[in-house]
């Protein structure tokens, strides 16, 4: 009996030990499994981290190379005017021509930043002094042997057909031909796309305002970067579709550049899907419908009403003002918000008297005017203008008495006793020789 119970106990003990052994072995295996999994996970994250670090380094090296290239090319910048030959003139659409320019001295030309412009000093027969006008560079800065500008002949205003058409743009369209030589100042301008960065951007253009945007999009394509860009271009119809073939090629060859053409008055000949993508104007509703979010940097160029409607819409959509950049081809109609003047300041400013001596007009200063040039033009006093950014010097006027406040430092300090009217306002009562 004794031996039977001993045998049973031994059997139970054996089973328990076996079970414990199995459980222990299982636990050990599980532990090993967990350790292996952890090791694999760590290796995976390390690799990912390494890849991210390598990518960051690659971008930093690329950025440093680009900045070095820019610095090298900047040393080629010239002072004053340099002679350029028109090597090609092409008709881009109704009243719009592209001009390809090479330096007459055959020496290298500096790179520019996409969005910058050239300043021309034009000797137009019948005028007593050269006419200064700015035109945006419309091709990629990677084309290192020529510059291209695209110019629209400006018609007389619709409500004043008796006036002559634009002087400089007509001269370019009607007179300038291949082989002609032009006086050109070096590329400049503060409205440009920083090519060392890779953040996503939205380029929005109306009419001939497409020129700086085309340069930006061409620069992204030519750099080979995968930077995301959305390009919205609004025109009336195919007759105004500037650089149509080039835009179509850009869209077809670059999946990171999404080109959307809007026709507001498409003709019966135009085909949606082939010539254009959307009926109507470029609008904030269209942007909201197509963009994955509002989280982009926005670059705008077009007429005043167009830019105002888009900038207002972007503000309502919650896009910070610092992410919106724009260029006006004439007096600015969109203004970056300044600290609002107090009621007392506005009252004091409106008491200031501005006299345009040659025109025989004395007027009360309008505190809402952006600058003296805009004020003069609104009062029918004609002052020459070019860049409207204080760099080309066309709007320089002599001060007979009084002084001015600059809204931004001029690119080149004007001579004593003169002011660049496009970037200043009166400091007190002022008499100008205009
Ligand atoms: C930075 C910048 C970049 C630019 N880039 C481009 C570009 O890429 N492409 C482009 O095409 N343009 C561009 N422009 C615009 C360009 O510089 C000129 O302003 C434009 O070509 C018109 O100049 P204009 O001499 O032909 O016209 P203006 O002779 O200056 O005439 C302008 C308008 O005034 C009218 N006018 C004529 N006489 C009178 C009068 N007595 N009273 C009232 N009105 C009158 C004309 O009919 C015309 O409609 C740019 C401008 C800037 C500032």
Coordinates of C-alpha atoms and ligand atoms in Angstrom, one line a residue:
X1 CA 0.0 0.0 0.0
X2 CA 2.8 2.2 1.1
X3 CA 4.7 1.6 -2.1
X4 CA 1.6 2.3 -4.2
X5 CA 1.1 5.7 -2.7
X6 CA 4.9 6.4 -3.0
X7 CA 4.6 5.5 -6.6
X8 CA 1.6 7.8 -7.1
X9 CA 3.3 10.7 -5.3
X10 CA 6.4 10.1 -7.4
X11 CA 4.3 10.2 -10.6
X12 CA 2.5 13.4 -9.5
X13 CA 5.9 15.0 -8.5
X14 CA 7.3 14.0 -11.9
X15 CA 4.4 15.6 -13.8
X16 CA 4.6 18.8 -11.7
X17 CA 8.4 19.0 -12.3
X18 CA 7.8 18.4 -16.0
X19 CA 5.0 21.1 -16.1
X20 CA 7.2 23.5 -14.2
X21 CA 10.1 22.7 -16.6
X22 CA 7.8 23.4 -19.6
X23 CA 6.5 26.6 -18.1
X24 CA 10.1 27.8 -17.3
X25 CA 11.3 26.8 -20.8
X26 CA 8.2 28.7 -22.3
X27 CA 8.9 31.8 -20.2
X28 CA 12.6 31.7 -21.2
X29 CA 11.7 31.3 -24.9
X30 CA 9.2 34.2 -24.5
X31 CA 11.8 36.3 -22.9
X32 CA 14.3 35.5 -25.7
X33 CA 11.5 36.3 -28.2
X34 CA 10.8 39.6 -26.5
X35 CA 14.5 40.5 -26.4
X36 CA 14.9 39.6 -30.1
X37 CA 11.8 41.7 -31.0
X38 CA 13.1 44.6 -28.9
X39 CA 16.5 44.3 -30.6
X40 CA 14.9 44.3 -34.1
X41 CA 12.7 47.3 -33.1
X42 CA 15.7 49.2 -31.8
X43 CA 17.6 48.4 -35.0
X44 CA 14.7 49.6 -37.1
X45 CA 14.4 52.9 -35.2
X46 CA 18.2 53.4 -35.2
X47 CA 18.2 52.9 -39.0
X48 CA 15.3 55.3 -39.4
X49 CA 17.0 57.8 -37.2
X50 CA 20.2 57.3 -39.2
X51 CA 18.4 57.8 -42.4
X52 CA 16.7 61.0 -41.1
X53 CA 20.1 62.3 -40.0
X54 CA 21.7 61.5 -43.3
X55 CA 18.8 63.2 -45.2
X56 CA 19.1 66.3 -42.9
X57 CA 22.9 66.3 -43.6
X58 CA 22.3 65.9 -47.3
X59 CA 19.9 68.9 -47.3
X60 CA 22.3 71.0 -45.3
X61 CA 25.2 70.2 -47.7
X62 CA 22.9 71.0 -50.7
X63 CA 21.8 74.3 -49.0
X64 CA 25.5 75.2 -48.3
X65 CA 26.4 74.4 -51.9
X66 CA 23.6 76.5 -53.3
X67 CA 24.5 79.4 -51.0
X68 CA 28.2 79.1 -52.1
X69 CA 27.1 79.0 -55.8
X70 CA 25.0 82.1 -55.1
X71 CA 27.9 83.9 -53.5
X72 CA 30.2 83.0 -56.4
X73 CA 27.7 84.2 -59.0
X74 CA 26.9 87.3 -57.0
X75 CA 30.5 88.4 -57.5
X76 CA 29.6 88.8 -61.2
X77 CA 27.0 91.5 -60.5
X78 CA 27.7 94.8 -62.3
X79 CA 27.1 98.4 -61.3
X80 CA 25.1 100.8 -63.5
X81 CA 24.0 99.7 -67.0
X82 CA 25.5 96.9 -69.1
X83 CA 24.8 96.3 -72.8
X84 CA 22.8 93.3 -73.7
X85 CA 21.9 92.0 -77.2
X86 CA 18.4 90.8 -78.0
X87 CA 19.3 87.3 -79.3
X88 CA 15.7 86.1 -79.7
X89 CA 12.2 87.6 -79.7
X90 CA 9.2 85.3 -79.6
X91 CA 5.5 86.0 -79.6
X92 CA 3.9 84.3 -76.6
X93 CA 0.3 85.3 -77.1
X94 CA -1.7 88.4 -78.1
X95 CA 0.4 91.5 -77.3
X96 CA 3.0 89.6 -75.3
X97 CA 6.6 89.0 -76.4
X98 CA 9.5 87.2 -74.7
X99 CA 13.0 88.7 -75.2
X100 CA 16.1 86.6 -74.7
X101 CA 19.1 88.7 -73.8
X102 CA 22.8 87.9 -73.8
X103 CA 25.6 90.3 -72.6
X104 CA 27.2 92.1 -75.5
X105 CA 30.7 91.7 -73.9
X106 CA 30.2 87.9 -74.0
X107 CA 31.3 87.6 -70.3
X108 CA 29.4 85.5 -67.8
X109 CA 26.3 86.8 -66.1
X110 CA 25.3 86.5 -62.5
X111 CA 22.6 84.1 -61.3
X112 CA 19.5 85.7 -60.1
X113 CA 16.9 84.6 -57.5
X114 CA 13.6 83.4 -59.2
X115 CA 11.2 86.3 -58.8
X116 CA 13.7 89.1 -59.3
X117 CA 13.6 91.6 -62.1
X118 CA 15.9 93.5 -64.6
X119 CA 15.8 97.3 -64.9
X120 CA 16.0 98.8 -68.4
X121 CA 17.1 102.3 -69.4
X122 CA 15.4 102.8 -72.7
X123 CA 16.5 105.4 -75.2
X124 CA 13.2 105.9 -76.9
X125 CA 13.3 108.3 -79.9
X126 CA 11.5 111.6 -79.2
X127 CA 12.0 111.5 -75.4
X128 CA 14.4 113.8 -73.8
X129 CA 15.6 111.4 -71.2
X130 CA 15.9 107.6 -70.9
X131 CA 12.7 105.8 -69.7
X132 CA 13.4 103.4 -66.8
X133 CA 11.2 100.3 -66.5
X134 CA 11.5 97.0 -64.6
X135 CA 10.6 93.6 -66.1
X136 CA 10.7 90.3 -64.1
X137 CA 13.0 87.5 -65.2
X138 CA 10.7 84.8 -66.5
X139 CA 12.9 81.8 -67.0
X140 CA 14.9 79.6 -64.6
X141 CA 18.1 81.0 -63.0
X142 CA 19.7 77.7 -64.0
X143 CA 19.9 79.0 -67.6
X144 CA 23.2 80.6 -67.0
X145 CA 24.0 82.1 -70.5
X146 CA 21.0 84.3 -71.1
X147 CA 18.2 86.2 -69.3
X148 CA 14.6 86.2 -70.5
X149 CA 11.9 88.8 -69.9
X150 CA 8.3 88.6 -71.0
X151 CA 6.5 91.9 -71.8
X152 CA 2.9 92.7 -72.3
X153 CA 2.1 95.8 -74.4
X154 CA 0.0 98.0 -72.2
X155 CA -3.0 99.5 -73.9
X156 CA -4.6 102.9 -73.0
X157 CA -7.0 102.6 -70.1
X158 CA -10.4 101.4 -71.2
X159 CA -12.1 104.6 -69.9
X160 CA -9.5 106.9 -71.7
X161 CA -8.9 105.4 -75.1
X162 CA -7.5 108.8 -76.3
X163 CA -4.3 108.3 -74.3
X164 CA -1.2 106.7 -75.9
X165 CA -0.5 103.1 -75.0
X166 CA 2.3 102.2 -72.5
X167 CA 5.5 103.9 -73.7
X168 CA 8.1 101.2 -72.8
X169 CA 6.0 98.1 -73.4
X170 CA 5.0 99.5 -76.9
X171 CA 8.6 100.2 -77.6
X172 CA 9.5 96.6 -76.8
X173 CA 6.6 95.1 -78.7
X174 CA 6.6 97.3 -81.8
X175 CA 10.3 98.4 -82.2
X176 CA 12.8 96.2 -80.4
X177 CA 14.0 93.3 -82.6
X178 CA 16.6 90.6 -82.6
X179 CA 20.1 92.1 -82.8
X180 CA 19.1 95.3 -80.9
X181 CA 21.2 96.4 -77.9
X182 CA 19.7 97.5 -74.6
X183 CA 21.0 99.1 -71.4
X184 CA 20.3 96.8 -68.5
X185 CA 20.9 97.0 -64.8
X186 CA 21.7 93.9 -62.8
X187 CA 19.0 91.6 -61.4
X188 CA 17.5 92.8 -58.2
X189 CA 14.3 92.6 -56.0
X190 CA 13.2 91.4 -52.7
X191 CA 10.3 89.2 -54.0
X192 CA 11.9 85.8 -54.7
X193 CA 11.8 82.1 -53.8
X194 CA 14.6 80.9 -51.5
X195 CA 15.9 77.9 -53.5
X196 CA 17.9 76.7 -50.5
X197 CA 14.6 75.8 -48.8
X198 CA 12.3 72.9 -49.6
X199 CA 9.0 73.9 -48.0
X200 CA 5.9 73.5 -50.1
X201 CA 4.7 76.6 -51.9
X202 CA 1.6 78.0 -53.8
X203 CA 2.3 80.3 -56.7
X204 CA -0.7 82.4 -57.8
X205 CA -0.6 84.6 -60.9
X206 CA -3.0 86.8 -62.8
X207 CA -2.3 87.9 -66.4
X208 CA 1.3 89.1 -67.1
X209 CA 1.9 88.6 -63.3
X210 CA 2.8 85.1 -64.3
X211 CA 6.4 86.1 -65.2
X212 CA 8.0 85.8 -61.7
X213 CA 6.0 82.7 -60.9
X214 CA 7.1 81.0 -64.1
X215 CA 10.7 81.7 -63.1
X216 CA 10.0 80.2 -59.6
X217 CA 8.3 77.1 -61.1
X218 CA 11.1 76.6 -63.7
X219 CA 13.7 77.0 -61.0
X220 CA 12.1 74.2 -58.9
X221 CA 11.9 71.9 -62.0
X222 CA 15.5 72.6 -63.1
X223 CA 16.9 72.1 -59.6
X224 CA 15.6 68.5 -59.7
X225 CA 14.1 68.9 -56.2
X226 CA 10.9 67.3 -55.3
X227 CA 9.6 70.5 -53.6
X228 CA 5.8 70.6 -53.8
X229 CA 4.5 73.5 -55.8
X230 CA 0.9 74.4 -56.7
X231 CA 0.7 76.9 -59.6
X232 CA -2.6 78.7 -60.2
X233 CA -2.7 81.0 -63.2
X234 CA -5.8 83.1 -64.2
X235 CA -6.4 84.7 -67.6
X236 CA -9.4 85.5 -69.7
X237 CA -8.9 83.0 -72.4
X238 CA -6.3 81.2 -74.6
X239 CA -5.3 84.5 -76.3
X240 CA -3.9 85.7 -72.9
X241 CA -2.4 82.3 -72.0
X242 CA 1.2 83.4 -71.7
X243 CA 3.9 80.8 -72.2
X244 CA 1.2 78.1 -72.7
X245 CA 3.4 75.4 -74.1
X246 CA 6.0 75.9 -71.4
X247 CA 3.5 75.7 -68.7
X248 CA 2.0 72.5 -70.2
X249 CA 5.5 71.0 -70.4
X250 CA 6.2 71.9 -66.7
X251 CA 3.0 70.2 -65.6
X252 CA 3.6 67.1 -67.8
X253 CA 7.2 66.6 -66.7
X254 CA 7.1 67.4 -63.0
X255 CA 4.7 65.5 -60.8
X256 CA 5.5 67.7 -57.8
X257 CA 4.3 70.8 -59.7
X258 CA 0.6 71.0 -60.0
X259 CA -0.5 73.5 -62.6
X260 CA -4.1 74.8 -62.6
X261 CA -5.1 77.2 -65.4
X262 CA -8.3 79.2 -65.0
X263 CA -10.1 80.9 -67.9
X264 CA -12.7 83.5 -66.9
X265 CA -14.1 83.9 -70.4
X266 CA -13.1 80.7 -72.3
X267 CA -13.9 80.9 -76.0
X268 CA -15.8 78.2 -77.8
X269 CA -12.5 77.0 -79.3
X270 CA -10.9 76.3 -75.9
X271 CA -11.1 72.9 -74.5
X272 CA -11.5 72.3 -70.7
X273 CA -9.0 69.6 -69.6
X274 CA -6.7 70.4 -72.5
X275 CA -6.2 74.2 -72.6
X276 CA -7.4 75.0 -69.1
X277 CA -8.6 73.2 -65.9
X278 CA -11.1 75.6 -64.3
X279 CA -13.8 78.0 -65.5
X280 CA -13.8 81.4 -63.7
X281 CA -11.1 83.3 -61.8
X282 CA -8.5 82.0 -59.4
X283 CA -10.3 82.2 -56.1
X284 CA -9.8 81.3 -52.5
X285 CA -12.7 78.8 -52.9
X286 CA -10.7 77.0 -55.6
X287 CA -7.6 77.0 -53.4
X288 CA -9.6 75.5 -50.5
X289 CA -11.1 72.9 -52.8
X290 CA -7.7 71.7 -54.2
X291 CA -5.0 72.3 -51.6
X292 CA -4.6 69.5 -49.0
X293 CA -4.4 72.2 -46.3
X294 CA -3.7 75.9 -45.9
X295 CA -0.2 75.1 -44.6
X296 CA 1.9 76.6 -47.5
X297 CA 3.9 79.7 -48.3
X298 CA 2.0 81.8 -50.9
X299 CA 3.6 83.9 -53.7
X300 CA 1.3 86.2 -55.6
X301 CA 1.5 88.5 -58.6
X302 CA -1.2 90.1 -60.6
X303 CA -3.4 93.2 -60.7
X304 CA -4.5 95.0 -57.6
X305 CA -8.1 93.7 -57.3
X306 CA -6.9 90.1 -57.9
X307 CA -4.2 90.2 -55.3
X308 CA -6.5 92.0 -52.8
X309 CA -9.2 89.3 -53.1
X310 CA -6.7 86.5 -52.7
X311 CA -4.8 88.0 -49.8
X312 CA -8.1 88.8 -48.0
X313 CA -9.3 85.2 -48.5
X314 CA -6.0 83.8 -47.3
X315 CA -6.2 85.9 -44.1
X316 CA -9.8 84.6 -43.5
X317 CA -8.5 81.1 -44.1
X318 CA -6.1 81.6 -41.2
X319 CA -2.9 81.8 -43.3
X320 CA -0.4 83.9 -41.3
X321 CA 0.6 87.2 -43.0
X322 CA 4.3 86.1 -42.8
X323 CA 3.6 83.3 -45.2
X324 CA 2.1 85.5 -47.9
X325 CA 4.5 87.3 -50.4
X326 CA 3.4 89.5 -53.3
X327 CA 4.7 91.7 -56.0
X328 CA 2.8 94.6 -57.6
X329 CA 3.8 95.7 -61.1
X330 CA 2.5 99.1 -60.3
X331 CA 1.5 101.1 -57.2
X332 CA 0.9 98.6 -54.4
X333 CA -2.8 97.9 -53.7
X334 CA -2.2 95.3 -51.1
X335 CA -0.3 96.5 -48.1
X336 CA 1.3 94.6 -45.3
X337 CA -0.4 95.7 -42.1
X338 CA 1.5 98.4 -40.3
X339 CA 0.7 99.4 -36.7
X340 CA -2.5 101.3 -37.1
X341 CA -2.1 105.1 -36.6
X342 CA -4.0 106.5 -33.7
X343 CA -6.9 108.9 -34.5
X344 CA -4.7 111.8 -33.3
X345 CA -1.8 110.8 -35.6
X346 CA -4.2 110.5 -38.6
X347 CA -5.6 114.0 -37.8
X348 CA -2.1 115.4 -37.5
X349 CA -1.0 113.8 -40.8
X350 CA -4.0 115.1 -42.7
X351 CA -3.0 118.6 -41.8
X352 CA 0.3 118.3 -43.7
X353 CA 0.4 120.2 -46.9
X354 CA 2.2 118.8 -49.9
X355 CA 3.0 121.1 -52.8
X356 CA 3.8 119.9 -56.3
X357 CA 5.5 123.1 -57.4
X358 CA 5.8 122.4 -61.2
X359 CA 2.2 121.1 -61.4
X360 CA 1.0 124.1 -59.3
X361 CA -0.9 122.0 -56.8
X362 CA -1.0 122.2 -53.0
X363 CA -2.9 119.4 -51.4
X364 CA -3.6 118.0 -47.9
X365 CA -1.7 114.8 -47.4
X366 CA -4.0 111.7 -47.4
X367 CA -2.8 109.5 -44.4
X368 CA -4.2 106.4 -46.3
X369 CA -1.8 106.9 -49.2
X370 CA 1.0 104.3 -49.2
X371 CA 3.7 106.7 -50.3
X372 CA 4.2 110.1 -52.1
X373 CA 4.3 108.5 -55.5
X374 CA 0.9 106.9 -55.0
X375 CA -0.5 110.2 -53.6
X376 CA 0.9 112.2 -56.6
X377 CA -0.5 109.7 -59.1
X378 CA -3.9 109.8 -57.4
X379 CA -3.9 113.6 -57.7
X380 CA -3.1 113.6 -61.4
X381 CA 0.5 114.6 -60.8
X382 CA 2.7 112.5 -63.1
X383 CA 5.9 111.3 -61.6
X384 CA 8.0 108.7 -63.4
X385 CA 8.1 105.3 -61.8
X386 CA 9.8 102.0 -62.3
X387 CA 10.3 99.3 -59.6
X388 CA 8.1 100.9 -57.0
X389 CA 10.5 99.4 -54.4
X390 CA 13.1 102.1 -54.0
X391 CA 15.8 100.6 -56.1
X392 CA 15.6 101.8 -59.8
X393 CA 15.6 105.5 -59.0
X394 CA 13.0 106.5 -61.6
X395 CA 10.7 108.3 -59.1
X396 CA 13.5 110.5 -57.7
X397 CA 12.2 114.0 -57.1
X398 CA 14.0 117.1 -55.8
X399 CA 12.8 118.4 -52.4
X400 CA 12.4 122.2 -52.5
X401 CA 11.6 122.4 -48.8
X402 CA 10.6 120.1 -46.0
X403 CA 11.7 116.5 -45.4
X404 CA 10.5 112.9 -45.7
X405 CA 10.3 109.7 -43.7
X406 CA 11.4 106.5 -45.5
X407 CA 9.1 103.4 -45.1
X408 CA 12.1 101.2 -45.9
X409 CA 15.8 102.0 -46.4
X410 CA 16.5 102.8 -50.1
X411 CA 18.7 100.3 -51.9
X412 CA 21.0 103.2 -52.8
X413 CA 21.0 106.4 -50.7
X414 CA 19.4 109.2 -52.9
X415 CA 21.4 112.4 -53.4
X416 CA 21.0 115.1 -50.7
X417 CA 17.9 117.2 -51.3
X418 CA 16.0 114.5 -53.3
X419 CA 13.7 111.7 -52.3
X420 CA 12.5 108.4 -53.8
X421 CA 8.8 109.0 -53.8
X422 CA 7.8 105.4 -54.1
X423 CA 9.0 104.6 -50.6
X424 CA 8.6 107.7 -48.5
X425 CA 6.0 110.0 -46.9
X426 CA 6.1 113.6 -45.8
X427 CA 7.5 114.3 -42.4
X428 CA 6.0 117.8 -42.3
X429 CA 4.8 120.3 -44.9
X430 CA 6.7 119.5 -48.1
X431 CA 7.4 121.2 -51.5
X432 CA 8.4 118.9 -54.3
X433 CA 9.8 119.8 -57.7
X434 CA 7.1 117.8 -59.5
Ligands
LIG1 C1 9.1 94.8 -60.3 C2 8.3 94.9 -61.5 C3 8.3 93.9 -62.4 C4 7.6 94.0 -63.6 N1 7.6 92.9 -64.5 C5 6.9 93.0 -65.6 C6 6.8 91.9 -66.5 O1 7.5 90.8 -66.3 N2 6.1 92.0 -67.7 C7 5.4 93.2 -67.9 O2 4.8 93.2 -69.0 N3 5.4 94.2 -67.1 C8 6.1 94.1 -65.9 N4 6.1 95.2 -65.1 C9 5.4 96.5 -65.4 C10 6.4 97.4 -66.3 O3 7.5 97.8 -65.5 C11 5.7 98.6 -66.8 O4 5.1 99.3 -65.7 C12 4.6 98.3 -67.9 O5 5.2 97.7 -69.0 C13 4.0 99.6 -68.3 O6 5.0 100.6 -68.7 P1 4.9 101.4 -70.0 O7 6.0 102.4 -70.1 O8 4.6 100.6 -71.2 O9 3.5 102.2 -69.7 P2 3.4 103.8 -69.2 O10 3.9 104.7 -70.4 O11 4.0 103.9 -68.0 O12 1.8 103.9 -69.2 C14 1.1 103.2 -68.2 C15 -0.4 103.4 -68.5 O13 -0.7 104.8 -68.4 C16 -1.4 105.2 -69.6 N5 -1.1 106.6 -69.8 C17 -0.3 107.1 -70.9 N6 -0.3 108.5 -70.8 C18 -1.0 108.8 -69.7 C19 -1.4 110.1 -69.1 N7 -1.0 111.2 -69.6 N8 -2.2 110.0 -68.0 C20 -2.6 108.9 -67.5 N9 -2.3 107.6 -68.0 C21 -1.5 107.6 -69.1 C22 -1.0 104.2 -70.7 O14 -2.0 104.2 -71.7 C23 -0.8 102.9 -69.9 O15 -2.1 102.3 -69.8 C24 6.9 95.1 -63.9 C25 6.9 96.2 -63.0 C26 7.6 96.1 -61.8 C27 7.6 97.3 -60.9

